[in-house]
mmCIF file of C-alpha atoms and ligand atoms in Angstrom:
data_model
loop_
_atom_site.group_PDB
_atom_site.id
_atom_site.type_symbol
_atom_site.label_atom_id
_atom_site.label_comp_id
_atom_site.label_asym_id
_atom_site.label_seq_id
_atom_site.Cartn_x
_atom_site.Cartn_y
_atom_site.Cartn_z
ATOM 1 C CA UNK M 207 5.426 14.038 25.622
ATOM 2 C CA UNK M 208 4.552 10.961 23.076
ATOM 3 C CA UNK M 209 6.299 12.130 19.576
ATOM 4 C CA UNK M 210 3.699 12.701 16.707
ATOM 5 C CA UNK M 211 4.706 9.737 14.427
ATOM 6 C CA UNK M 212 4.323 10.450 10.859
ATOM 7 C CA UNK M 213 6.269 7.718 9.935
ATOM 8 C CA UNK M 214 3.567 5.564 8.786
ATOM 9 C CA UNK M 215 0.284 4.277 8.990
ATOM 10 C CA UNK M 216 1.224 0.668 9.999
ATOM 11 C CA UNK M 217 2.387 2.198 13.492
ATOM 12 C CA UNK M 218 -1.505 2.421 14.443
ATOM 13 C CA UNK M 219 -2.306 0.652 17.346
ATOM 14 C CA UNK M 220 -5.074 -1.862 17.391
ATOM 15 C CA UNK M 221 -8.812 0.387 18.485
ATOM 16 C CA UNK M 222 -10.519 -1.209 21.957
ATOM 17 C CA UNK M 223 -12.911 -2.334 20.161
ATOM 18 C CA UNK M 224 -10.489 -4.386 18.471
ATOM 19 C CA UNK M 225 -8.690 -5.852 21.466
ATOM 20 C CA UNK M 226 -11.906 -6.979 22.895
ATOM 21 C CA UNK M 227 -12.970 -8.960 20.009
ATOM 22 C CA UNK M 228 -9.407 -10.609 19.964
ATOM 23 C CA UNK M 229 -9.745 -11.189 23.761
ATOM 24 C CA UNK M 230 -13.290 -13.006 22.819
ATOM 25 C CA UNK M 231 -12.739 -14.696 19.378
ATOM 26 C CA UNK M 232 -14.466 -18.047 18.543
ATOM 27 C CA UNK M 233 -10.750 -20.121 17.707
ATOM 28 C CA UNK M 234 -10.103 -23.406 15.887
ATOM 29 C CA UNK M 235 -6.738 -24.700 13.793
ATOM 30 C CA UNK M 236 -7.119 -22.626 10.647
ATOM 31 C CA UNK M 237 -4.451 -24.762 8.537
ATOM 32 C CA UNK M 238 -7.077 -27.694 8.931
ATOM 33 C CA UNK M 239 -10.113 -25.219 8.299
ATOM 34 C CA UNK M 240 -11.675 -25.190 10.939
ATOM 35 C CA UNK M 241 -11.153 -21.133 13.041
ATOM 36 C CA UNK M 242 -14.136 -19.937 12.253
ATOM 37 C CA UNK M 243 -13.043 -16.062 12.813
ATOM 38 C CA UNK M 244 -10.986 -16.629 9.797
ATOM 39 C CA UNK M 245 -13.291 -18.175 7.942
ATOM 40 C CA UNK M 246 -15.760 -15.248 8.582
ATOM 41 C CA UNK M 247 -13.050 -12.710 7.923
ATOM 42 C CA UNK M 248 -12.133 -13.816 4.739
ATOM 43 C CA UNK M 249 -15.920 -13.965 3.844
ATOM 44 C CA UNK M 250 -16.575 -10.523 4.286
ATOM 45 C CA UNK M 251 -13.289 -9.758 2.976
ATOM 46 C CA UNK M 252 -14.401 -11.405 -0.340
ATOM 47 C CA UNK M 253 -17.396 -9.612 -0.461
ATOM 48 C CA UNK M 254 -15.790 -6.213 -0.133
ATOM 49 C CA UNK M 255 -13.829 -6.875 -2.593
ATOM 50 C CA UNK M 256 -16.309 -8.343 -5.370
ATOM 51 C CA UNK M 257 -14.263 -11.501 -5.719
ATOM 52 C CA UNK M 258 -15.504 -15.154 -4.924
ATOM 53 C CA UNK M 259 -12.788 -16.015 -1.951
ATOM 54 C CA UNK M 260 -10.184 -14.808 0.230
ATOM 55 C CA UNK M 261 -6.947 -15.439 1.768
ATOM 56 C CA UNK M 262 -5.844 -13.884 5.471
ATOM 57 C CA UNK M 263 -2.111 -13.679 5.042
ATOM 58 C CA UNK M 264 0.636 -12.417 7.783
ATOM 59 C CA UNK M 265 1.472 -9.266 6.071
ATOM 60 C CA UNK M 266 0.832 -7.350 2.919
ATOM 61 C CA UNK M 267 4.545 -8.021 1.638
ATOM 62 C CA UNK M 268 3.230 -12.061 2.285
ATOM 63 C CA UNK M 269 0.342 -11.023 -0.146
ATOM 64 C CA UNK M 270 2.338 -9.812 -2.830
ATOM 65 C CA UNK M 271 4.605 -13.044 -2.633
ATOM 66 C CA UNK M 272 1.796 -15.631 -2.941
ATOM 67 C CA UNK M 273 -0.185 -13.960 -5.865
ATOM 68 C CA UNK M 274 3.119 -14.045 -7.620
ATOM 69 C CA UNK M 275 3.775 -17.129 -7.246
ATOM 70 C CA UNK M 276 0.435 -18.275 -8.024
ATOM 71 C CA UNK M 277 0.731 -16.173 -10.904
ATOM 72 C CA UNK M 278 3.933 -17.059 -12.006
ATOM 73 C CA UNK M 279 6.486 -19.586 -12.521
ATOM 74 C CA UNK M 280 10.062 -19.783 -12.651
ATOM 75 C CA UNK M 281 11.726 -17.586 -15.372
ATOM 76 C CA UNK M 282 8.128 -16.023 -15.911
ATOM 77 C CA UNK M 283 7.907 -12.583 -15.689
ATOM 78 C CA UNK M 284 5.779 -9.763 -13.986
ATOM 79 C CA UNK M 285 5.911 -6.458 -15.191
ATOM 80 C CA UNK M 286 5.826 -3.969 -12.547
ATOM 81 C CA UNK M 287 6.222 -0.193 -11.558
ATOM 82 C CA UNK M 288 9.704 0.741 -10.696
ATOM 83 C CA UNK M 289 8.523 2.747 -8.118
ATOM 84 C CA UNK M 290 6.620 0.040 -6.776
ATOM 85 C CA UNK M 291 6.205 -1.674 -3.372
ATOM 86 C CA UNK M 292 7.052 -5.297 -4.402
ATOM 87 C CA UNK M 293 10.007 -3.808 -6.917
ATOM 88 C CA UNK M 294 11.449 -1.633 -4.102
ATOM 89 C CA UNK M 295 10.625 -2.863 -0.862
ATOM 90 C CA UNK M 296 9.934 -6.143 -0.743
ATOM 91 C CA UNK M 297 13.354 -7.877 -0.727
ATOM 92 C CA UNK M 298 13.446 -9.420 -4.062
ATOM 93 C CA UNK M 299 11.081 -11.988 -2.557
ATOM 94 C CA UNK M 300 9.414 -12.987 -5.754
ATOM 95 C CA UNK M 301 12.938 -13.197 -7.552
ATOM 96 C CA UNK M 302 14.583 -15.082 -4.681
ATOM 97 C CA UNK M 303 11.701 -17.147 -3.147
ATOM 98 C CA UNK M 304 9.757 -17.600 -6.641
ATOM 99 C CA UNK M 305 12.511 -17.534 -9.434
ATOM 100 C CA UNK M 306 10.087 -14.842 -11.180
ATOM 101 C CA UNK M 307 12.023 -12.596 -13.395
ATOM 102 C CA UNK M 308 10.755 -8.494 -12.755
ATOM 103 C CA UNK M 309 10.356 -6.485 -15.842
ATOM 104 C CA UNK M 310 9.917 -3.306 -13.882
ATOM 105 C CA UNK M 311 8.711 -0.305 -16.178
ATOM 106 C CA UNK M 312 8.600 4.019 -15.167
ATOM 107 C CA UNK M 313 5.879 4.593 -12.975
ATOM 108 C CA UNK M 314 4.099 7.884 -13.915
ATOM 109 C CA UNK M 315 3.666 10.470 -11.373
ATOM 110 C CA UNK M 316 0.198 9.695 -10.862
ATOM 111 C CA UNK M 317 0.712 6.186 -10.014
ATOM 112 C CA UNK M 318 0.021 4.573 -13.296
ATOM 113 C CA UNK M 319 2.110 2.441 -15.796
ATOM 114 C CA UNK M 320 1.326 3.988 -19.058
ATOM 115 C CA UNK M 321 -0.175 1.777 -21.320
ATOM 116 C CA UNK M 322 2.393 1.971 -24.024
ATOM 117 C CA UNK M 323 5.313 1.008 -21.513
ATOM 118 C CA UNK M 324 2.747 -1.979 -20.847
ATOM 119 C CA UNK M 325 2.289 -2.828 -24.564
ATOM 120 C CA UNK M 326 5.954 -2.694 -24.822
ATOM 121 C CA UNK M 327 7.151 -4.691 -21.945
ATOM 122 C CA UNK M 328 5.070 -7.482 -22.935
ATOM 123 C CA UNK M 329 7.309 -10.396 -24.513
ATOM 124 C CA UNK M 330 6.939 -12.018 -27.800
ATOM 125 C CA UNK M 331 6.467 -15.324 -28.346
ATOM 126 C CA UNK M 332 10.028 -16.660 -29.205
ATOM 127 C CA UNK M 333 12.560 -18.677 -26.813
ATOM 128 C CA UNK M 334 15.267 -16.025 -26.128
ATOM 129 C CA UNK M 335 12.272 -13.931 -23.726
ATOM 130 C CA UNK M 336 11.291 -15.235 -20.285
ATOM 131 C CA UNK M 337 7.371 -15.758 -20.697
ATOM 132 C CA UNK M 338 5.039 -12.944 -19.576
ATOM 133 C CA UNK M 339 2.623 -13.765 -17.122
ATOM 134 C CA UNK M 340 1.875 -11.086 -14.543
ATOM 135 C CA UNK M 341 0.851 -7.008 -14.978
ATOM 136 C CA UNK M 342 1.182 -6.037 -11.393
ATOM 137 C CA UNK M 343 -0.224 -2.155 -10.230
ATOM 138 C CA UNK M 344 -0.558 -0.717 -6.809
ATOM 139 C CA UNK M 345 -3.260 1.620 -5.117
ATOM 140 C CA UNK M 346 -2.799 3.752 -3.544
ATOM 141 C CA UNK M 347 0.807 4.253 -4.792
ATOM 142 C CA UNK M 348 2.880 4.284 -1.977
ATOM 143 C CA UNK M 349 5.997 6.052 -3.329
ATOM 144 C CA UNK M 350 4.090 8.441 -5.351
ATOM 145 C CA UNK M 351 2.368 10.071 -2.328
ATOM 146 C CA UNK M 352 -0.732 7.979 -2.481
ATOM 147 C CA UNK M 353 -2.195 8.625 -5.626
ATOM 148 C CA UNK M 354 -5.028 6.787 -6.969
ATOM 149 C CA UNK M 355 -5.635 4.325 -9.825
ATOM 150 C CA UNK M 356 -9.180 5.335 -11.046
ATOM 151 C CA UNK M 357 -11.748 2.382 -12.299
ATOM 152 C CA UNK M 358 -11.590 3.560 -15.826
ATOM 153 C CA UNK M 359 -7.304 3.363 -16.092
ATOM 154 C CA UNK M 360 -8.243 -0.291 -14.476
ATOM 155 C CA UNK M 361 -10.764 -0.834 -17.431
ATOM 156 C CA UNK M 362 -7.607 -0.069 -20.073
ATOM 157 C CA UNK M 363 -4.937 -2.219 -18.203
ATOM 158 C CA UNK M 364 -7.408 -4.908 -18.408
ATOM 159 C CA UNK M 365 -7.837 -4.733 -22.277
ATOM 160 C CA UNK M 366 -4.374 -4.463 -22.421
ATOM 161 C CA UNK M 367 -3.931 -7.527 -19.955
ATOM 162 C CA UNK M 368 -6.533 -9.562 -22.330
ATOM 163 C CA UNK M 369 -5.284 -8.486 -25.680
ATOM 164 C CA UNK M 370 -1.807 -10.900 -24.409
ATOM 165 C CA UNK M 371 -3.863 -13.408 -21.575
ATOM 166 C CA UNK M 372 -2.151 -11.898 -18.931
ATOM 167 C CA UNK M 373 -3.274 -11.714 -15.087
ATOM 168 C CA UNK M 374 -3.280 -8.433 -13.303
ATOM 169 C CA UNK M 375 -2.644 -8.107 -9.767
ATOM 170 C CA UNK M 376 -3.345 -5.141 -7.702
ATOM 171 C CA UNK M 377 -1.339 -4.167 -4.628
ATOM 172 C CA UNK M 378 -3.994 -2.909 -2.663
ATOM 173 C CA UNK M 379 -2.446 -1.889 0.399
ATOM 174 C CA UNK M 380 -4.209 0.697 0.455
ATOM 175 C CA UNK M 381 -6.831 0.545 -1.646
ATOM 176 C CA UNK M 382 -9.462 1.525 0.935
ATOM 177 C CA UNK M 383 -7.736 4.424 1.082
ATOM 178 C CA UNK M 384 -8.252 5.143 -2.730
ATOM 179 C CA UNK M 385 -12.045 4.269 -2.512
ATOM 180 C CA UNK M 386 -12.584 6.301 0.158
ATOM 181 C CA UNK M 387 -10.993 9.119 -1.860
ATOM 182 C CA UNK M 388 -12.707 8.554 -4.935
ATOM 183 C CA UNK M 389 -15.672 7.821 -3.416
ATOM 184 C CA UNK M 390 -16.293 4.632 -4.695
ATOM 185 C CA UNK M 391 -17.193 1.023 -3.599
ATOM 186 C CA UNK M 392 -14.250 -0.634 -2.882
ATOM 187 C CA UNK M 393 -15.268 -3.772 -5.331
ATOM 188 C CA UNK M 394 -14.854 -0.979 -8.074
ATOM 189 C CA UNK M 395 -11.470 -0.593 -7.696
ATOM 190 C CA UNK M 396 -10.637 -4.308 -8.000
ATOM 191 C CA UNK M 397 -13.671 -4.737 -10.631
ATOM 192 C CA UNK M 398 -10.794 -5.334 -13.646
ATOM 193 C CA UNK M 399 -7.641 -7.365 -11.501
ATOM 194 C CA UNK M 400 -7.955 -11.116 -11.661
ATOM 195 C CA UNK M 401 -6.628 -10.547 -7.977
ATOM 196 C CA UNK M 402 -5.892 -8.074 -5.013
ATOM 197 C CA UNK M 403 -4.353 -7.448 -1.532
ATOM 198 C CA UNK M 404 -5.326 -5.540 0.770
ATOM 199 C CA UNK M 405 -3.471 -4.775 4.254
ATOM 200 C CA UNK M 406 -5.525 -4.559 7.593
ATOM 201 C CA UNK M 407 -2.624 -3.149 9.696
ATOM 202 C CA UNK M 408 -2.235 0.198 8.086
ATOM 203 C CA UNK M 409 -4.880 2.918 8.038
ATOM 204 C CA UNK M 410 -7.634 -0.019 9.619
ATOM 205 C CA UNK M 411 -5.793 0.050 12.679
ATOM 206 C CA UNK M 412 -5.670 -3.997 12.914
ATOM 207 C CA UNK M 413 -2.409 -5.228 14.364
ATOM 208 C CA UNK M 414 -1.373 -8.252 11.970
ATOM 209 C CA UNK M 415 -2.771 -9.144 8.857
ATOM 210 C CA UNK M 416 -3.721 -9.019 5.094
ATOM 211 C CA UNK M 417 -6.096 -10.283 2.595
ATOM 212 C CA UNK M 418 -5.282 -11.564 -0.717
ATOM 213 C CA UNK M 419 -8.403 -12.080 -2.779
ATOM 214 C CA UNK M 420 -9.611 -13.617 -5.913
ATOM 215 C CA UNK M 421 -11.159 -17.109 -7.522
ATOM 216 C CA UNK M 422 -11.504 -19.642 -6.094
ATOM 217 C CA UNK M 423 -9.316 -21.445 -7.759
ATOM 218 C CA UNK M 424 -6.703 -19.059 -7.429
ATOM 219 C CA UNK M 425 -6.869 -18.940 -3.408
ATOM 220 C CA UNK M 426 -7.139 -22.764 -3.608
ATOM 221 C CA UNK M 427 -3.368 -22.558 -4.682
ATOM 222 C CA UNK M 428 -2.848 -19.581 -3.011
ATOM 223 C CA UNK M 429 -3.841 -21.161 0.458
ATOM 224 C CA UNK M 430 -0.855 -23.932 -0.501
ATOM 225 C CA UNK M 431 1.850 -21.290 -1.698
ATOM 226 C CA UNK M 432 1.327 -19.763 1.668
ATOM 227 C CA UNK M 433 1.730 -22.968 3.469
ATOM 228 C CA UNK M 434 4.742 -23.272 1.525
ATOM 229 C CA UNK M 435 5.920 -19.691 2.809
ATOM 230 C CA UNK M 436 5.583 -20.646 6.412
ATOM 231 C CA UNK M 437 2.419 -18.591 6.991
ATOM 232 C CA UNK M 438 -0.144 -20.953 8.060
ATOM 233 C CA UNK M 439 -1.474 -19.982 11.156
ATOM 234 C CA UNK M 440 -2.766 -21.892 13.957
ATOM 235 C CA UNK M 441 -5.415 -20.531 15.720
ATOM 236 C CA UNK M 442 -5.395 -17.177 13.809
ATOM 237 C CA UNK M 443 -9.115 -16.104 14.628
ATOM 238 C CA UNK M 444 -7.210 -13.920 17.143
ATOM 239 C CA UNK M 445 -5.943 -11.928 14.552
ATOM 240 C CA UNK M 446 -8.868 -11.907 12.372
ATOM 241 C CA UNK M 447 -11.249 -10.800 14.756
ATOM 242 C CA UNK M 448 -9.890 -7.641 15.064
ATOM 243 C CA UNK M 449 -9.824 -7.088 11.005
ATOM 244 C CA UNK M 450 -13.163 -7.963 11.025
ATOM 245 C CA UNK M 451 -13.569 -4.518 13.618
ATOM 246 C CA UNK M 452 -10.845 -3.045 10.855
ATOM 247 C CA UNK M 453 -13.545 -4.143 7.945
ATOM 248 C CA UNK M 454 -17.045 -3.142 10.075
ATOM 249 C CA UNK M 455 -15.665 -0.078 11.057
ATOM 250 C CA UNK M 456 -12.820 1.637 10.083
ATOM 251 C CA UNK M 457 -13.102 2.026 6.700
ATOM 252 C CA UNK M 458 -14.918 5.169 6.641
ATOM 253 C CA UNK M 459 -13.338 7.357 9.190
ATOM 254 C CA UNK M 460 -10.074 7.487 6.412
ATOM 255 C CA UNK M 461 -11.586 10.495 5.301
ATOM 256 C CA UNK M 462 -10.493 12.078 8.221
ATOM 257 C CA UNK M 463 -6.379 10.927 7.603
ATOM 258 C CA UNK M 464 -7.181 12.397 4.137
ATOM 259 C CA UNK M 465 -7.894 15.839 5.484
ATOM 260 C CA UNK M 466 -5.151 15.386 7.674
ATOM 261 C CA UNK M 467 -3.036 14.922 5.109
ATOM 262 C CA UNK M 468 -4.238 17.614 2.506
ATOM 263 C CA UNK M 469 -3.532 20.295 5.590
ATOM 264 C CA UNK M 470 -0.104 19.385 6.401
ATOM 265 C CA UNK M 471 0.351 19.931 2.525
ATOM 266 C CA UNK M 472 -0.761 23.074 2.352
ATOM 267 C CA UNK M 473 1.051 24.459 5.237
ATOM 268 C CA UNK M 474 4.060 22.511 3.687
ATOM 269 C CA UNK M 475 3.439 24.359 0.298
ATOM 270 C CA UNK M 476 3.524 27.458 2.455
ATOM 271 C CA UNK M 477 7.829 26.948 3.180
ATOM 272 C CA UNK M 478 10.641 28.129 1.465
ATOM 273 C CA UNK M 479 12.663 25.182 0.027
ATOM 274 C CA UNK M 480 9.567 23.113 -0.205
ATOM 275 C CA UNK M 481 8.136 21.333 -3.517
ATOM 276 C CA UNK M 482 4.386 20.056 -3.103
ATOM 277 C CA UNK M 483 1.214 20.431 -4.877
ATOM 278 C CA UNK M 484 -1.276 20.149 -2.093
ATOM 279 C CA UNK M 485 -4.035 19.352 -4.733
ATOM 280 C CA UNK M 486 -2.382 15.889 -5.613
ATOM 281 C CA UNK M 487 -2.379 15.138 -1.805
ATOM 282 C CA UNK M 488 -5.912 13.006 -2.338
ATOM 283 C CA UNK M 489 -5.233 9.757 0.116
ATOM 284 C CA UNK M 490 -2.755 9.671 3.740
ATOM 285 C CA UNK M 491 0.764 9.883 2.287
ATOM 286 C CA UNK M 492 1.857 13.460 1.828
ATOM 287 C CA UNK M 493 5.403 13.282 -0.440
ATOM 288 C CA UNK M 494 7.663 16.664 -0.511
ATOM 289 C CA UNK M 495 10.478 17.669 -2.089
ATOM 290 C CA UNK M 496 13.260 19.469 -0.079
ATOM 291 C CA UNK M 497 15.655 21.732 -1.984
ATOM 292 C CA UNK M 498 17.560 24.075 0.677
ATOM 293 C CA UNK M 499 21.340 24.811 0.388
ATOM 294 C CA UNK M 500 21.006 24.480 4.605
ATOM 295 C CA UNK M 501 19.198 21.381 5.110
ATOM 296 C CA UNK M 502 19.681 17.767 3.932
ATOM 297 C CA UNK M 503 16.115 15.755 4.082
ATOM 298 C CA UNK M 504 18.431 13.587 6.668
ATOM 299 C CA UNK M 505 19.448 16.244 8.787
ATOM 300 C CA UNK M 506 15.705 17.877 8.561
ATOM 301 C CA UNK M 507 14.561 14.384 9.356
ATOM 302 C CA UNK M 508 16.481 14.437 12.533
ATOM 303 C CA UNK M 509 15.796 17.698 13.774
ATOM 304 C CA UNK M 510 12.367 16.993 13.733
ATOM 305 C CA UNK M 511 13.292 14.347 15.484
ATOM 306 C CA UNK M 512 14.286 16.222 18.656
ATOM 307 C CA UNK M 513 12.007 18.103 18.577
ATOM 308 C CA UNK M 514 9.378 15.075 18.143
ATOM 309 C CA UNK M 515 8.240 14.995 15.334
ATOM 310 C CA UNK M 516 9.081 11.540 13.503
ATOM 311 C CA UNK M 517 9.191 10.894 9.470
ATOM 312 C CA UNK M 518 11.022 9.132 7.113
ATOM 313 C CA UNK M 519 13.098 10.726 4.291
ATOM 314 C CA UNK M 520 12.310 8.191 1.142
ATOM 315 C CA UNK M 521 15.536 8.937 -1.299
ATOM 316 C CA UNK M 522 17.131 11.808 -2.985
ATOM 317 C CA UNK M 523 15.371 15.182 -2.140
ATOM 318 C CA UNK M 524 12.003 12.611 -1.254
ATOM 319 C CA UNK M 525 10.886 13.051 2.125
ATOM 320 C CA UNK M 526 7.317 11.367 3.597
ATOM 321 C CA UNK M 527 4.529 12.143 6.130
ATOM 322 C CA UNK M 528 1.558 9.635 6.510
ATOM 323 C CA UNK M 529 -1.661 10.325 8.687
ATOM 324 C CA UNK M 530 -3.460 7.963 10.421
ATOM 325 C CA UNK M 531 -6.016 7.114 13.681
ATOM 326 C CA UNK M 532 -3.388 7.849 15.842
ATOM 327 C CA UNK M 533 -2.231 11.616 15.506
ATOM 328 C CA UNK M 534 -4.934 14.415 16.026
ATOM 329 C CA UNK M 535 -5.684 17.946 14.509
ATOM 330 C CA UNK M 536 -4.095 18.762 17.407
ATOM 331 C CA UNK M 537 -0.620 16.805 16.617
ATOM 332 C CA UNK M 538 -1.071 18.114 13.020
ATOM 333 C CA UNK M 539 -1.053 21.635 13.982
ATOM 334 C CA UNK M 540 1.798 20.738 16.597
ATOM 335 C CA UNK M 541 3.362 18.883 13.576
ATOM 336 C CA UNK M 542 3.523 21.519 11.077
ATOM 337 C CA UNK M 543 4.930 24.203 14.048
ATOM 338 C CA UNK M 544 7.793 22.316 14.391
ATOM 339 C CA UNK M 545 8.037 22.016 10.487
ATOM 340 C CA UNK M 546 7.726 25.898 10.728
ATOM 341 C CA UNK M 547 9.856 26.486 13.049
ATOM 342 C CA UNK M 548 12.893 24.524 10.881
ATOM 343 C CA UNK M 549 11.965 25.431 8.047
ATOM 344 C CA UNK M 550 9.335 29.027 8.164
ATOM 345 C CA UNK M 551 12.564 30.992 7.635
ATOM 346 C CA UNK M 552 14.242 31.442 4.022
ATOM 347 C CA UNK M 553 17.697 29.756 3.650
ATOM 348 C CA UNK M 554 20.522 31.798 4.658
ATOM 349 C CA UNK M 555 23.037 32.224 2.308
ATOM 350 C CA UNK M 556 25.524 30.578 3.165
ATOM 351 C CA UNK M 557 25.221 26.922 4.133
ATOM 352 C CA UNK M 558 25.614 26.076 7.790
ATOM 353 C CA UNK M 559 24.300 22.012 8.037
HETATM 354 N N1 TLP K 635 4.707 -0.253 3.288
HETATM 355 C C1 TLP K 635 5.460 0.222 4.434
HETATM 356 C C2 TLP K 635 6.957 0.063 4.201
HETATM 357 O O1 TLP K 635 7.242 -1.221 3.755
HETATM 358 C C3 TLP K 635 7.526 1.040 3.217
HETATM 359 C C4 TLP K 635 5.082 1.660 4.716
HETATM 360 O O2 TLP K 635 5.467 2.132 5.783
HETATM 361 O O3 TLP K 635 4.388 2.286 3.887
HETATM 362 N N2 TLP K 635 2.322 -2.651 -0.370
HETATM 363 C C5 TLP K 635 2.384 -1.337 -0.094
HETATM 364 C C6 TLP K 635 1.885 -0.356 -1.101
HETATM 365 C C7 TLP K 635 2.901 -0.895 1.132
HETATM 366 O O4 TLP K 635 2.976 0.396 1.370
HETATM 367 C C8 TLP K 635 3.349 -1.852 2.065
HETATM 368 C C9 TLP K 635 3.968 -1.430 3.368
HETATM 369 C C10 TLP K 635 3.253 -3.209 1.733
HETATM 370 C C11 TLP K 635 2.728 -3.580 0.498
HETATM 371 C C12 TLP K 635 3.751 -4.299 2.648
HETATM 372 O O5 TLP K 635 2.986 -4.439 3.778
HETATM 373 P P1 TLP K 635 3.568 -5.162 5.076
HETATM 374 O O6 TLP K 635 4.352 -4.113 5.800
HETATM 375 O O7 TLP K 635 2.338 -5.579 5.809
HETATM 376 O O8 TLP K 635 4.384 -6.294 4.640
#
């Protein structure tokens, strides 16, 4: 039997839909301009996203690195979530690759930097501070269960952002994820960030590929950092045609991962040992606590395991389940069984790993 992988969304495999339009896609050298599946993907990518051009990069971690370094020079400084993608996960890419200092600040429990922490990050004007260049935010918030930044708490950051002449930058991973939750266009969302990625190979289902969006000017320099990076692709219109599927149609049926996710947190909230609030469970990434005297988050990790059931444990007491196209109500009732079944029963006294 295949085992119900939680682990993530990017372990979707691309739709059929998708792997026919990569089988049939119109190609041409895209680092001399001229695929014209790339060029129509990052078209309609632009659109989406309000913004007047677009980048297709190899990955969303690839995103992240070329607005920063677009954004920022060396010994500048983004300020950033702590709990953040690019602080955490990202291999110090913008510190190593880019020389950019990180000013990372506490991310709030809902996702947001709070505005003060913002105010106060941002450097004076005197030689001892690196320069400030960069507010960076993500949305969904990966590491705090994907929670959404609402338009309005963009609207703020921006003031804030003006107020010192500072770019914002919005790791969008996931942000059609967030619209889809809030209900909103996705333009919305990016409405107040001088510039945004967003990733095609995680809930959309596309098998390589992300967009980084913005100016023109900006992807004008953008398009060179990648080059710089490695990441210009030949002829990439086979990857492109399939976000272009991921764009057309994929974007709506997240919904249904949201649902997903919402009911494995509320028969999570049902266990003994288990900390959740299913009502903060609004996108695909369901975050839990586990406190049991019996049961590390590793060793609950690999008992679900054998049993099939695969998820990562994401630090400390953290553990994380992410819905997607490829697991069923059927896998999320066979999911939360074997949950059940390790967990259903209150701790016994003493511990027994
Ligand atoms: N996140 C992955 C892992 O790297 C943790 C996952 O499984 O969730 N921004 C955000 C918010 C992300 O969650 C990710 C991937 C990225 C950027 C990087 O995207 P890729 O994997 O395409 O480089």
């Amino acid at each position: 039997m295949r085992a119900i992988d939680l682990r993530s969304d990017t372990v979707t495999r691309p739709t059929a839909a998708m792997r026919r339009a990569m089988a049939e896609a119109e190609v041409g050298d895209d680092v001399l301009g001229e695929d014209p599946t790339v060029r129509r993907l990052e078209v309609l990518a632009a659109e989406r996203l309000g913004k007047e051009a677009a980048l297709l990069v190899s990955s969303g971690t690839q995103g992240n690195l070329v607005a920063l370094l677009v954004h920022c020079g060396r010994g500048e400084e983004v300020i950033l979530g702590d709990e953040s993608h690019t602080f955490v996960y990202e291999a110090g890419g913008s510190a190593a690759v880019g020389g950019i200092h990180p000013h990372p600040i506490p991310t709030g429990p809902d996702g947001e930097l709070a505005l003060e922490h913002i105010q106060a990050a941002v450097r004076a004007d005197n030689l001892h501070f690196p320069r400030t260049r960069l507010i960076c935010l993500e949305n969904s918030h990966n590491r705090r269960g994907g929670a959404v930044l609402h338009p309005t708490y963009m609207r703020r950051v921006r003031e804030v952002a003006d107020q010192h002449r500072l770019a914002v930058h919005v790791d969008g991973a996931r942000l059609f994820n967030a619209a889809v939750a809030l209900g909103l266009p996705v333009a919305q969302l990016a409405e107040d960030a001088d510039t945004v990625s967003v990733c095609l190979s995680k809930g959309l289902c596309a098998p390589i590929g992300s967009l980084l969006c913005g100016s023109a000017d900006f992807v004008r320099e953008a398009r060179r950092a990648r080059k710089m990076l490695g990441g210009g692709m030949r002829q990439a219109g086979v990857i492109a045609a399939a976000g272009i599927v991921a764009l057309e149609t994929m974007v709506d049926r997240l919904a249904e991962d949201h649902a997903r996710a919402h009911r494995l947190a509320e028969g999570l909230a049902e266990m003994p040992g288990i900390r959740i609030c299913p009502e903060d469970v609004r996108t695909n990434i369901v975050n839990f606590e586990l406190h049991r005297p019996d049961m590390s988050p590793s060793a609950l990790t690999s008992r679900a395991a054998e049993l099939g059931l695969l998820f990562f444990p994401i630090g400390g007491a953290r553990l994380r389940l992410v819905t997607h196209h490829d697991v069923d109500d059927t896998q999320i009732d066979a999911a939360l069984l074997i949950l059940q079944r390790l967990l259903g029963s209150a701790p016994a006294r003493s511990s027994g790993n």
